[in-house]
Coordinates of C-alpha atoms and ligand atoms in Angstrom, one line a residue:
M6 CA -125.4 -13.3 -62.2
K7 CA -125.5 -11.7 -65.7
E8 CA -122.4 -9.9 -66.9
I9 CA -122.9 -6.2 -66.1
N10 CA -122.5 -3.7 -68.9
F11 CA -122.0 -0.7 -66.8
K12 CA -121.1 1.6 -69.7
S13 CA -124.8 1.9 -70.6
V14 CA -125.6 2.9 -67.0
L15 CA -122.9 5.6 -67.2
K16 CA -124.4 6.8 -70.4
D17 CA -127.9 6.9 -68.9
L18 CA -126.5 9.1 -66.2
H19 CA -124.5 11.3 -68.7
L20 CA -121.2 10.3 -67.1
E21 CA -118.0 10.2 -69.2
E22 CA -114.8 8.2 -68.7
V23 CA -113.3 11.4 -67.3
N24 CA -115.6 13.9 -65.4
P25 CA -115.0 17.3 -64.0
G26 CA -115.4 17.4 -60.2
V27 CA -116.6 21.1 -60.0
C28 CA -120.0 22.3 -60.8
T29 CA -121.9 25.4 -60.0
G30 CA -125.3 23.9 -60.6
T31 CA -125.8 25.1 -64.2
E32 CA -122.1 25.0 -65.3
W33 CA -119.3 22.4 -65.2
K34 CA -115.9 24.0 -64.6
K35 CA -112.4 23.1 -65.7
T36 CA -110.5 22.1 -62.7
S37 CA -106.8 22.1 -61.6
G38 CA -106.9 19.1 -59.1
K39 CA -105.6 15.6 -59.5
F40 CA -107.5 12.8 -61.2
I41 CA -109.2 10.2 -59.0
E42 CA -110.1 6.8 -60.3
S43 CA -113.2 5.2 -59.0
Y44 CA -113.3 1.4 -58.7
S45 CA -116.2 -0.9 -57.8
P46 CA -115.8 -2.7 -54.5
S47 CA -117.8 -5.5 -56.0
D48 CA -115.5 -6.5 -58.8
G49 CA -112.5 -4.2 -58.5
K50 CA -113.1 -2.8 -62.0
L51 CA -112.4 0.9 -62.9
I52 CA -115.8 2.7 -63.3
A53 CA -114.6 6.2 -64.4
R54 CA -112.4 9.1 -63.4
V55 CA -113.1 12.5 -61.8
Q56 CA -110.8 15.5 -61.9
Q57 CA -110.7 17.0 -58.4
C58 CA -111.3 20.6 -57.4
G59 CA -108.2 22.7 -56.5
V60 CA -108.0 25.4 -53.9
E61 CA -108.4 28.2 -56.5
D62 CA -111.4 26.4 -58.0
Y63 CA -112.9 26.2 -54.5
H64 CA -112.6 30.0 -54.0
A65 CA -114.2 30.7 -57.4
V66 CA -117.1 28.4 -56.5
I67 CA -117.6 30.2 -53.2
N68 CA -117.7 33.6 -54.9
T69 CA -120.3 32.3 -57.4
A70 CA -122.3 30.9 -54.5
K71 CA -122.2 34.2 -52.6
N72 CA -123.5 36.0 -55.6
A73 CA -126.2 33.5 -56.2
F74 CA -127.4 33.8 -52.7
K75 CA -128.2 37.5 -53.2
S76 CA -130.9 36.7 -55.7
W77 CA -132.0 33.2 -54.5
R78 CA -132.9 34.4 -51.0
M79 CA -135.4 36.8 -52.6
V80 CA -137.2 34.1 -54.5
P81 CA -140.5 33.3 -52.6
A82 CA -140.1 30.1 -50.7
P83 CA -142.9 28.3 -52.4
K84 CA -141.3 29.1 -55.8
R85 CA -138.0 27.7 -54.5
G86 CA -140.2 24.7 -53.5
E87 CA -141.3 24.4 -57.1
I88 CA -137.7 23.8 -58.2
V89 CA -137.4 21.1 -55.5
R90 CA -140.6 19.5 -56.7
Q91 CA -139.1 19.3 -60.2
I92 CA -135.9 17.9 -58.9
G93 CA -138.0 15.2 -57.2
L94 CA -139.7 14.4 -60.5
E95 CA -136.3 14.2 -62.3
L96 CA -134.9 11.9 -59.6
R97 CA -137.9 9.5 -60.1
K98 CA -136.8 9.2 -63.8
Y99 CA -133.3 8.3 -62.8
K100 CA -134.1 6.1 -59.8
E101 CA -132.8 2.9 -61.4
P102 CA -129.6 4.0 -63.1
L103 CA -128.7 6.2 -60.1
G104 CA -129.5 3.2 -57.8
K105 CA -127.2 1.0 -59.9
L106 CA -124.4 3.5 -59.6
V107 CA -124.7 3.8 -55.8
S108 CA -124.6 0.0 -55.7
Y109 CA -121.6 -0.4 -58.0
E110 CA -119.5 2.5 -56.7
M111 CA -120.3 2.2 -52.9
G112 CA -121.1 -1.5 -52.6
K113 CA -124.6 -1.6 -50.9
I114 CA -127.0 -4.0 -52.4
Y115 CA -129.3 -2.8 -55.2
Q116 CA -132.4 -2.9 -53.0
E117 CA -130.8 -0.6 -50.5
S118 CA -129.5 1.7 -53.2
L119 CA -133.0 2.0 -54.6
G120 CA -134.1 2.8 -51.1
E121 CA -131.4 5.5 -50.9
V122 CA -132.6 7.2 -54.1
Q123 CA -136.2 6.9 -52.8
E124 CA -135.1 8.8 -49.7
M125 CA -133.9 11.6 -52.0
I126 CA -137.3 11.7 -53.6
D127 CA -139.1 11.6 -50.3
I128 CA -137.1 14.5 -48.9
C129 CA -137.9 16.5 -52.1
D130 CA -141.6 15.9 -51.4
F131 CA -141.2 16.8 -47.8
A132 CA -139.2 20.0 -48.6
V133 CA -141.9 21.1 -51.1
G134 CA -144.5 21.1 -48.3
Q135 CA -142.0 22.7 -46.0
S136 CA -141.5 25.6 -48.4
R137 CA -145.0 26.8 -47.4
Q138 CA -144.4 26.3 -43.7
L139 CA -141.3 28.3 -42.8
Y140 CA -143.2 29.7 -39.9
G141 CA -142.4 31.6 -36.7
F142 CA -144.5 32.4 -33.6
T143 CA -146.4 35.6 -32.8
M144 CA -146.1 36.8 -29.2
H145 CA -148.2 39.3 -27.2
S146 CA -146.2 42.3 -26.3
E147 CA -146.1 43.8 -22.7
R148 CA -146.4 47.2 -24.3
A149 CA -149.7 48.7 -25.7
K150 CA -150.1 48.8 -29.4
H151 CA -147.0 46.7 -30.0
R152 CA -146.7 43.5 -32.0
M153 CA -144.0 40.9 -31.7
Y154 CA -143.2 38.0 -33.8
D155 CA -140.3 35.8 -34.9
Q156 CA -139.4 35.0 -38.5
Y157 CA -136.8 33.0 -40.2
H158 CA -134.4 34.3 -42.9
P159 CA -132.1 32.4 -45.2
L160 CA -128.6 31.9 -43.8
G161 CA -126.3 31.9 -46.8
I162 CA -123.9 29.2 -48.0
V163 CA -124.5 25.8 -46.4
G164 CA -121.4 23.6 -46.7
V165 CA -122.3 19.9 -46.9
V166 CA -119.6 17.3 -46.3
S167 CA -120.8 13.8 -46.7
A168 CA -119.7 10.3 -45.8
F169 CA -119.1 7.5 -48.3
N170 CA -121.9 5.2 -47.1
F171 CA -124.8 7.4 -48.1
P172 CA -123.4 8.8 -51.4
V173 CA -126.5 10.6 -52.5
A174 CA -129.2 10.7 -49.8
V175 CA -127.3 12.7 -47.2
W176 CA -126.7 15.5 -49.7
A177 CA -130.5 15.5 -50.5
W178 CA -131.4 15.6 -46.8
N179 CA -129.4 18.8 -46.4
A180 CA -129.6 20.4 -49.9
M181 CA -133.4 20.1 -50.4
I182 CA -134.2 21.7 -47.0
A183 CA -131.4 24.3 -47.5
L184 CA -132.8 25.1 -51.0
V185 CA -136.4 25.9 -49.8
A186 CA -134.9 27.8 -46.9
G187 CA -133.3 30.2 -49.4
D188 CA -129.7 29.0 -48.9
V189 CA -127.2 28.0 -51.5
V190 CA -125.2 24.7 -51.1
V191 CA -121.6 23.8 -51.6
W192 CA -121.2 20.0 -51.4
K193 CA -117.9 18.2 -50.8
P194 CA -118.6 14.5 -51.2
S195 CA -116.4 11.6 -50.0
S196 CA -113.6 10.8 -52.5
K197 CA -114.7 7.1 -52.4
V198 CA -118.0 7.9 -54.2
Y199 CA -117.3 11.0 -56.4
L200 CA -119.2 9.6 -59.4
C201 CA -122.5 9.4 -57.5
A202 CA -122.1 13.1 -56.7
V203 CA -121.3 14.0 -60.3
A204 CA -124.3 12.0 -61.5
V205 CA -126.6 13.8 -59.0
H206 CA -125.4 17.2 -60.3
K207 CA -126.0 16.1 -63.9
I208 CA -129.6 15.2 -62.9
V209 CA -130.4 18.4 -61.0
G210 CA -128.5 20.7 -63.4
K211 CA -131.1 20.1 -66.1
V212 CA -133.9 21.3 -63.7
L213 CA -131.9 24.4 -62.6
K214 CA -131.2 25.3 -66.3
E215 CA -134.7 24.9 -67.4
N216 CA -135.9 27.1 -64.6
K217 CA -133.2 29.7 -65.1
V218 CA -132.0 29.3 -61.5
P219 CA -128.9 31.4 -61.2
E220 CA -125.5 29.8 -61.4
G221 CA -124.1 29.0 -57.9
V222 CA -127.2 27.8 -56.1
L223 CA -126.2 24.1 -56.0
N224 CA -122.5 23.6 -56.1
L225 CA -120.2 20.6 -56.2
V226 CA -116.5 20.6 -55.1
A227 CA -115.1 17.1 -55.4
A228 CA -111.9 17.9 -53.5
D229 CA -109.2 16.1 -51.6
S230 CA -110.3 16.4 -48.0
K231 CA -106.8 17.0 -46.7
M232 CA -106.3 19.8 -49.2
L233 CA -109.7 21.4 -48.7
G234 CA -111.0 20.3 -45.3
D235 CA -109.5 23.0 -43.1
T236 CA -110.0 25.7 -45.7
M237 CA -113.7 24.9 -45.9
F238 CA -114.3 24.5 -42.2
S239 CA -112.5 27.7 -41.4
D240 CA -114.2 29.7 -44.2
K241 CA -116.3 32.5 -42.8
N242 CA -118.2 32.6 -46.0
I243 CA -120.0 29.4 -44.9
P244 CA -122.3 30.2 -41.9
L245 CA -123.3 26.5 -41.6
V246 CA -121.3 23.4 -42.1
S247 CA -123.3 20.1 -42.1
F248 CA -120.8 17.3 -41.6
T249 CA -121.6 13.6 -41.8
G250 CA -118.8 11.3 -41.0
S251 CA -116.6 9.8 -38.3
T252 CA -116.5 11.2 -34.8
N253 CA -112.7 11.8 -35.1
I254 CA -113.1 14.1 -38.1
G255 CA -116.3 15.5 -36.7
K256 CA -114.6 16.8 -33.6
K257 CA -112.1 18.7 -35.8
V258 CA -115.0 20.1 -37.8
G259 CA -116.7 21.2 -34.6
R260 CA -113.5 22.9 -33.4
L261 CA -112.7 24.7 -36.6
V262 CA -116.2 25.9 -37.2
G263 CA -116.7 26.8 -33.5
E264 CA -113.5 28.9 -33.5
R265 CA -115.0 31.3 -35.9
L266 CA -118.4 31.0 -34.2
G267 CA -120.0 29.4 -37.2
R268 CA -122.7 26.8 -36.9
S269 CA -122.4 23.1 -37.5
I270 CA -124.7 20.2 -37.8
L271 CA -122.6 17.1 -36.8
E272 CA -123.9 13.7 -37.8
L273 CA -121.2 11.3 -36.5
G274 CA -120.6 7.7 -35.6
G275 CA -123.0 5.4 -33.7
N276 CA -122.8 2.3 -31.5
N277 CA -126.3 1.2 -31.8
A278 CA -127.9 -1.6 -29.8
I279 CA -131.1 -3.6 -29.6
I280 CA -132.4 -4.8 -26.2
V281 CA -134.2 -8.1 -26.5
T282 CA -136.5 -8.8 -23.5
P283 CA -138.2 -12.1 -22.6
N284 CA -141.4 -10.6 -24.0
A285 CA -139.9 -10.0 -27.5
D286 CA -141.3 -11.6 -30.7
M287 CA -138.3 -13.8 -31.5
E288 CA -138.8 -14.1 -35.3
M289 CA -139.4 -10.4 -35.7
T290 CA -136.4 -9.5 -33.6
L291 CA -134.1 -11.8 -35.6
R292 CA -135.1 -10.2 -38.9
A293 CA -134.6 -6.7 -37.5
A294 CA -131.2 -7.7 -36.0
V295 CA -129.9 -9.3 -39.2
F296 CA -130.9 -6.4 -41.4
G297 CA -129.5 -3.9 -38.9
A298 CA -126.2 -5.7 -38.5
V299 CA -125.4 -6.8 -42.1
G300 CA -127.4 -4.2 -44.2
T301 CA -124.9 -2.1 -46.2
C302 CA -122.3 -4.7 -44.9
G303 CA -122.5 -3.1 -41.5
Q304 CA -121.6 0.3 -42.9
R305 CA -124.6 2.4 -41.8
C306 CA -124.3 4.9 -39.0
T307 CA -127.4 3.2 -37.6
S308 CA -126.1 -0.4 -38.1
T309 CA -126.8 -2.7 -35.1
R310 CA -123.5 -3.2 -33.3
R311 CA -124.7 -4.7 -30.0
I312 CA -127.5 -7.0 -29.1
I313 CA -128.3 -6.9 -25.4
L314 CA -130.2 -10.1 -24.6
H315 CA -132.1 -11.2 -21.5
E316 CA -130.4 -14.3 -20.2
S317 CA -133.6 -16.4 -20.6
V318 CA -133.6 -15.9 -24.4
Y319 CA -129.8 -15.6 -24.9
D320 CA -129.0 -19.1 -26.1
E321 CA -132.0 -19.6 -28.3
F322 CA -131.5 -16.2 -30.0
K323 CA -127.8 -16.8 -30.5
Q324 CA -128.4 -20.3 -32.0
K325 CA -131.0 -18.9 -34.5
L326 CA -128.9 -15.9 -35.4
V327 CA -125.8 -17.9 -36.1
A328 CA -127.9 -20.3 -38.3
I329 CA -129.1 -17.3 -40.4
Y330 CA -125.6 -15.7 -40.6
R331 CA -124.1 -18.9 -42.0
K332 CA -126.7 -19.0 -44.8
L333 CA -126.5 -15.3 -45.9
P334 CA -125.9 -15.0 -49.6
I335 CA -122.7 -12.9 -50.0
G336 CA -121.8 -11.4 -53.4
H337 CA -121.8 -8.7 -56.0
A338 CA -123.9 -5.8 -54.8
L339 CA -125.9 -5.7 -58.1
D340 CA -126.7 -9.4 -58.0
E341 CA -130.4 -9.6 -57.0
N342 CA -129.7 -12.7 -54.8
T343 CA -127.1 -11.0 -52.7
L344 CA -128.1 -9.9 -49.2
L345 CA -124.5 -9.0 -48.1
G346 CA -122.3 -7.0 -50.5
P347 CA -118.7 -6.0 -50.2
L348 CA -117.0 -3.6 -47.8
V349 CA -116.2 -0.3 -49.4
D350 CA -112.4 -1.1 -49.9
K351 CA -109.5 -3.2 -48.7
R352 CA -108.7 -0.8 -45.9
A353 CA -112.2 -1.4 -44.5
V354 CA -111.5 -5.1 -44.6
Q355 CA -108.2 -4.5 -42.7
D356 CA -110.1 -2.5 -40.1
F357 CA -112.6 -5.3 -39.7
Q358 CA -109.9 -7.9 -39.2
N359 CA -108.0 -5.7 -36.7
A360 CA -111.2 -5.2 -34.7
I361 CA -111.7 -8.9 -34.6
E362 CA -108.1 -9.4 -33.3
R363 CA -108.8 -6.8 -30.6
V364 CA -112.0 -8.6 -29.6
K365 CA -110.1 -11.8 -29.0
Q366 CA -107.2 -10.0 -27.2
Q367 CA -109.7 -8.3 -24.9
G368 CA -111.4 -11.6 -23.9
G369 CA -114.2 -11.9 -26.5
K370 CA -115.3 -15.1 -28.2
I371 CA -115.9 -15.2 -31.9
I372 CA -118.8 -17.5 -32.5
T373 CA -119.1 -17.2 -36.3
G374 CA -117.6 -15.4 -39.3
G375 CA -114.7 -13.0 -39.5
D376 CA -113.0 -14.5 -42.6
V377 CA -112.1 -12.7 -45.7
L378 CA -113.6 -14.5 -48.7
E379 CA -111.4 -15.5 -51.7
G380 CA -112.0 -17.2 -55.0
A381 CA -114.4 -16.8 -57.8
G382 CA -116.6 -13.8 -57.4
F383 CA -114.6 -12.4 -54.5
E384 CA -111.5 -11.3 -56.5
A385 CA -111.9 -7.7 -55.3
G386 CA -110.7 -8.7 -51.8
T387 CA -113.5 -6.8 -50.2
F388 CA -115.9 -9.6 -49.2
V389 CA -116.1 -10.8 -45.6
K390 CA -118.1 -13.3 -43.6
P391 CA -120.2 -11.3 -41.1
C392 CA -119.0 -11.9 -37.6
I393 CA -120.7 -12.4 -34.3
A394 CA -118.8 -12.2 -31.0
E395 CA -119.7 -12.7 -27.3
V396 CA -118.3 -9.8 -25.3
E397 CA -118.6 -7.6 -22.3
N398 CA -119.8 -4.1 -22.9
N399 CA -116.8 -2.5 -21.2
Y400 CA -114.2 -3.8 -23.6
E401 CA -112.4 -1.0 -25.3
I402 CA -113.2 -2.3 -28.8
V403 CA -116.9 -2.6 -27.9
Q404 CA -116.9 1.0 -26.9
E405 CA -115.8 2.0 -30.4
E406 CA -117.7 2.0 -33.7
T407 CA -116.3 -0.7 -36.1
F408 CA -117.7 0.2 -39.5
A409 CA -118.2 -3.4 -40.6
P410 CA -120.5 -6.4 -40.0
L411 CA -119.2 -7.2 -36.5
L412 CA -122.0 -7.8 -34.1
Y413 CA -121.6 -8.2 -30.3
L414 CA -123.9 -10.2 -28.0
I415 CA -124.2 -9.2 -24.4
K416 CA -126.2 -10.8 -21.7
Y417 CA -128.4 -9.0 -19.1
N418 CA -130.6 -9.9 -16.1
T419 CA -132.8 -6.9 -15.3
L420 CA -134.2 -4.2 -17.6
E421 CA -132.4 -1.6 -15.5
E422 CA -129.1 -3.3 -16.2
A423 CA -129.9 -3.7 -19.9
I424 CA -130.6 0.1 -20.2
Q425 CA -127.4 0.9 -18.2
I426 CA -125.4 -1.3 -20.6
H427 CA -127.2 0.2 -23.5
N428 CA -126.3 3.8 -22.6
D429 CA -122.8 3.0 -21.4
V430 CA -121.0 3.9 -24.7
P431 CA -119.7 7.2 -25.9
Q432 CA -122.0 7.4 -28.9
G433 CA -125.8 8.0 -28.9
L434 CA -127.4 7.6 -32.3
S435 CA -130.0 4.9 -32.7
S436 CA -131.5 2.3 -30.3
A437 CA -134.2 -0.3 -30.1
L438 CA -136.1 -2.4 -27.7
F439 CA -138.1 -5.5 -28.7
S440 CA -140.9 -6.3 -26.3
T441 CA -144.7 -6.6 -26.2
N442 CA -144.8 -5.6 -22.6
M443 CA -145.8 -2.0 -22.2
L444 CA -144.0 -1.5 -18.9
E445 CA -140.7 -2.4 -20.7
T446 CA -141.3 -0.4 -23.8
E447 CA -142.4 2.8 -22.0
T448 CA -139.5 2.6 -19.6
F449 CA -137.1 2.4 -22.6
L450 CA -138.6 5.6 -24.0
S451 CA -138.8 7.4 -20.7
H452 CA -136.3 9.9 -19.2
E453 CA -134.4 7.0 -17.6
G454 CA -134.4 5.0 -20.9
S455 CA -132.4 5.2 -24.1
D456 CA -130.1 8.2 -24.3
C457 CA -130.0 8.2 -28.1
G458 CA -131.4 10.6 -30.7
I459 CA -133.4 7.7 -32.1
A460 CA -135.3 5.2 -30.0
N461 CA -137.5 2.5 -31.6
I462 CA -139.8 -0.1 -30.3
N463 CA -140.1 -3.4 -32.2
I464 CA -138.2 -1.8 -35.1
G465 CA -134.5 -2.3 -35.7
T466 CA -131.9 0.5 -35.3
S467 CA -131.4 1.2 -39.0
G468 CA -133.8 2.4 -41.6
A469 CA -135.1 5.8 -40.4
E470 CA -137.9 7.7 -42.2
I471 CA -137.2 11.2 -43.4
G472 CA -140.2 12.6 -41.7
G473 CA -138.5 12.6 -38.3
A474 CA -135.5 14.7 -37.3
F475 CA -132.4 12.5 -37.7
G476 CA -129.3 12.6 -35.5
G477 CA -127.8 11.6 -32.2
E478 CA -126.4 12.6 -28.9
K479 CA -123.0 12.5 -27.2
D480 CA -120.2 11.5 -29.6
T481 CA -122.7 11.3 -32.4
G482 CA -122.5 15.1 -32.4
G483 CA -126.0 16.4 -31.5
G484 CA -127.0 17.5 -35.0
R485 CA -130.5 17.0 -36.4
E486 CA -131.4 17.0 -40.1
S487 CA -134.1 15.9 -42.4
G488 CA -137.7 16.0 -41.1
S489 CA -139.7 17.5 -38.2
D490 CA -138.4 21.1 -37.5
A491 CA -134.8 20.3 -38.5
W492 CA -135.2 23.1 -41.1
K493 CA -134.8 25.7 -38.5
A494 CA -131.0 25.0 -38.3
Y495 CA -130.7 26.1 -42.0
M496 CA -132.2 29.6 -41.3
R497 CA -131.4 32.5 -39.0
R498 CA -134.1 33.5 -36.5
Q499 CA -135.1 37.1 -36.0
T500 CA -137.4 38.6 -33.4
N501 CA -139.3 41.6 -34.6
T502 CA -141.1 44.2 -32.5
I503 CA -143.3 46.8 -34.1
N504 CA -144.7 49.9 -32.3
F505 CA -147.9 51.2 -33.8
S506 CA -148.6 53.7 -31.0
T507 CA -147.5 57.4 -30.8
D508 CA -145.6 56.7 -27.5
L509 CA -142.3 55.1 -26.9
P510 CA -142.9 52.9 -23.8
L511 CA -139.7 51.0 -22.8
A512 CA -139.7 47.3 -21.9
Q513 CA -139.7 46.4 -18.2
G514 CA -141.4 49.8 -17.5
I515 CA -138.1 51.7 -17.5
E516 CA -138.6 55.5 -17.3
F517 CA -136.2 57.5 -19.4
T518 CA -137.5 61.1 -19.8
L519 CA -135.4 63.6 -21.7
Ligands
LIG606 P1 -114.9 10.1 -42.7 O1 -115.0 10.9 -41.4 O2 -113.7 9.4 -43.0 O3 -115.3 11.1 -43.9 C1 -116.4 11.9 -43.9 C2 -116.2 13.1 -44.8 O4 -115.1 13.8 -44.3 C3 -115.8 12.7 -46.3 O5 -116.3 13.6 -47.2 C4 -114.3 12.8 -46.2 O6 -113.7 13.1 -47.5 C5 -114.1 14.0 -45.3 N1 -112.8 13.9 -44.6 C6 -112.1 12.8 -44.2 N2 -110.9 13.2 -43.6 C7 -110.9 14.5 -43.5 C8 -110.0 15.5 -43.0 N3 -108.9 15.2 -42.4 N4 -110.4 16.8 -43.1 C9 -111.5 17.2 -43.7 N5 -112.4 16.3 -44.2 C10 -112.1 15.0 -44.1 O7 -116.2 9.1 -42.6 P2 -116.6 8.0 -43.7 O8 -115.6 6.8 -43.6 O9 -116.8 8.6 -45.0 O10 -118.0 7.5 -43.2 C11 -118.2 6.7 -42.1 C12 -118.5 7.4 -40.8 O11 -119.6 8.3 -41.0 C13 -119.0 6.5 -39.7 O12 -118.4 6.9 -38.5 C14 -120.5 6.7 -39.7 O13 -121.1 6.3 -38.5 C15 -120.6 8.1 -40.0 N6 -121.9 8.5 -40.6 C16 -122.8 9.1 -39.7 C17 -124.0 9.4 -40.2 C18 -125.0 10.1 -39.3 O14 -126.0 10.6 -39.8 N7 -124.8 10.2 -38.0 C19 -124.4 9.0 -41.5 C20 -123.5 8.4 -42.3 C21 -122.2 8.1 -41.8

């Protein structure tokens, strides 16, 4: 691989060696927080620094956002959509450098990073159309000369707290829909990927300024989560918190926001499985399984964690899968030959190794991988050999989400048993069944089939399109964002009844004569 001159990428993205971590869309603010250094998980080199947001800075941003909301909500939705359209155009111009930064700072391979920026562009396009379709229903009234309808109003400040593994797309999923809905956004990104968030705000800031969008519509607070987390989740100024992250932290978010009767969209951990029946196309299933399990080095919420195989295809599938795993090119995320990049940091490597130890202790058998790579090209200490283990579904470790390339193989005999195993985990995000038999595929999608928010046929568990509503059930949190009618969560619904008669008939025929 050629030596990377990352300075030129930083320059293209208007990033400095030291960057402020607070932005109100059109203005960058001096901050009072600590400096955080961002290192690449691919080569361990320092990329740049960000000065974090302090508590006082946060309150100032919230005040600015509250003021901005007063005027932004009155801008007609299609005009708000026009701003989003221009953001989409600007993102197209920056697709390559932003993709490189996502790769270099987070560690996913360049192709996946380009895909992530493409997702931002796609959601912009989607949101532009949505801006003309923020519709409600009209109902017939039981009373003569009365009209009833429901309409959707903007909510206010949407707090977006995002996970490290999708450093730019998760914000876009939320922010672009919130923007057309007439809301304003305050984004707290993961401290592991601050530079991506700063770069995004540099890109969108230009569009906001050119269009004279008021200060405070799209805000960034790169803040220490321990310092800001509780303050933000308990803040009554934020009617909606959209949180993407682990189930543990998500439960705390749900509690804190719930205590003040705020709303939350919770997008939490998954434990996603593919069922492979005797009627599956083996080659197609293998490709989907490998991409699902090792894509983003097993750090997608939709990563394939379990493969539930019919006993008649178990041995053949295992053999072929192991052969592919042993040949996977592992390396720098920006090297175009790499299919498996690094884990995000050394702590993630430690978690991976601990999980493998627990698999062994609980009776599982490691059939390939699990080692930490050393030597030339792997100096950062973040590269691992992807691991496959044979397990039982009820092991404690199998019931948990290990955010790394650790894949479990589980055997089944009847489809009923496969679905029972499939659903028997606390999480409920993404699921898949590979089969060309319609009886099997329809059973999987029926009421007695997959209990997940996403259920696919002959498609792996990862790689959702933005047109559908994204999210999961059970410990995954129940939130939905992105496409379909997910926009409704970003607005408040109001039922209106209008009387155009000269009488005052009461509903349910109640007589009340004065
Ligand atoms: P995380 O829970 O550690 O962090 C998520 C966000 O919460 C980050 O911004 C972080 O700074 C903040 N945070 C961390 N500790 C906090 C605290 N004590 N108080 C307040 N905020 C806190 O998750 P992560 O490691 O960044 O991401 C991985 C997890 O996210 C996985 O479980 C993955 O499945 C999940 N995820 C889910 C989805 C989804 O859509 N369902 C998408 C991406 C990631």
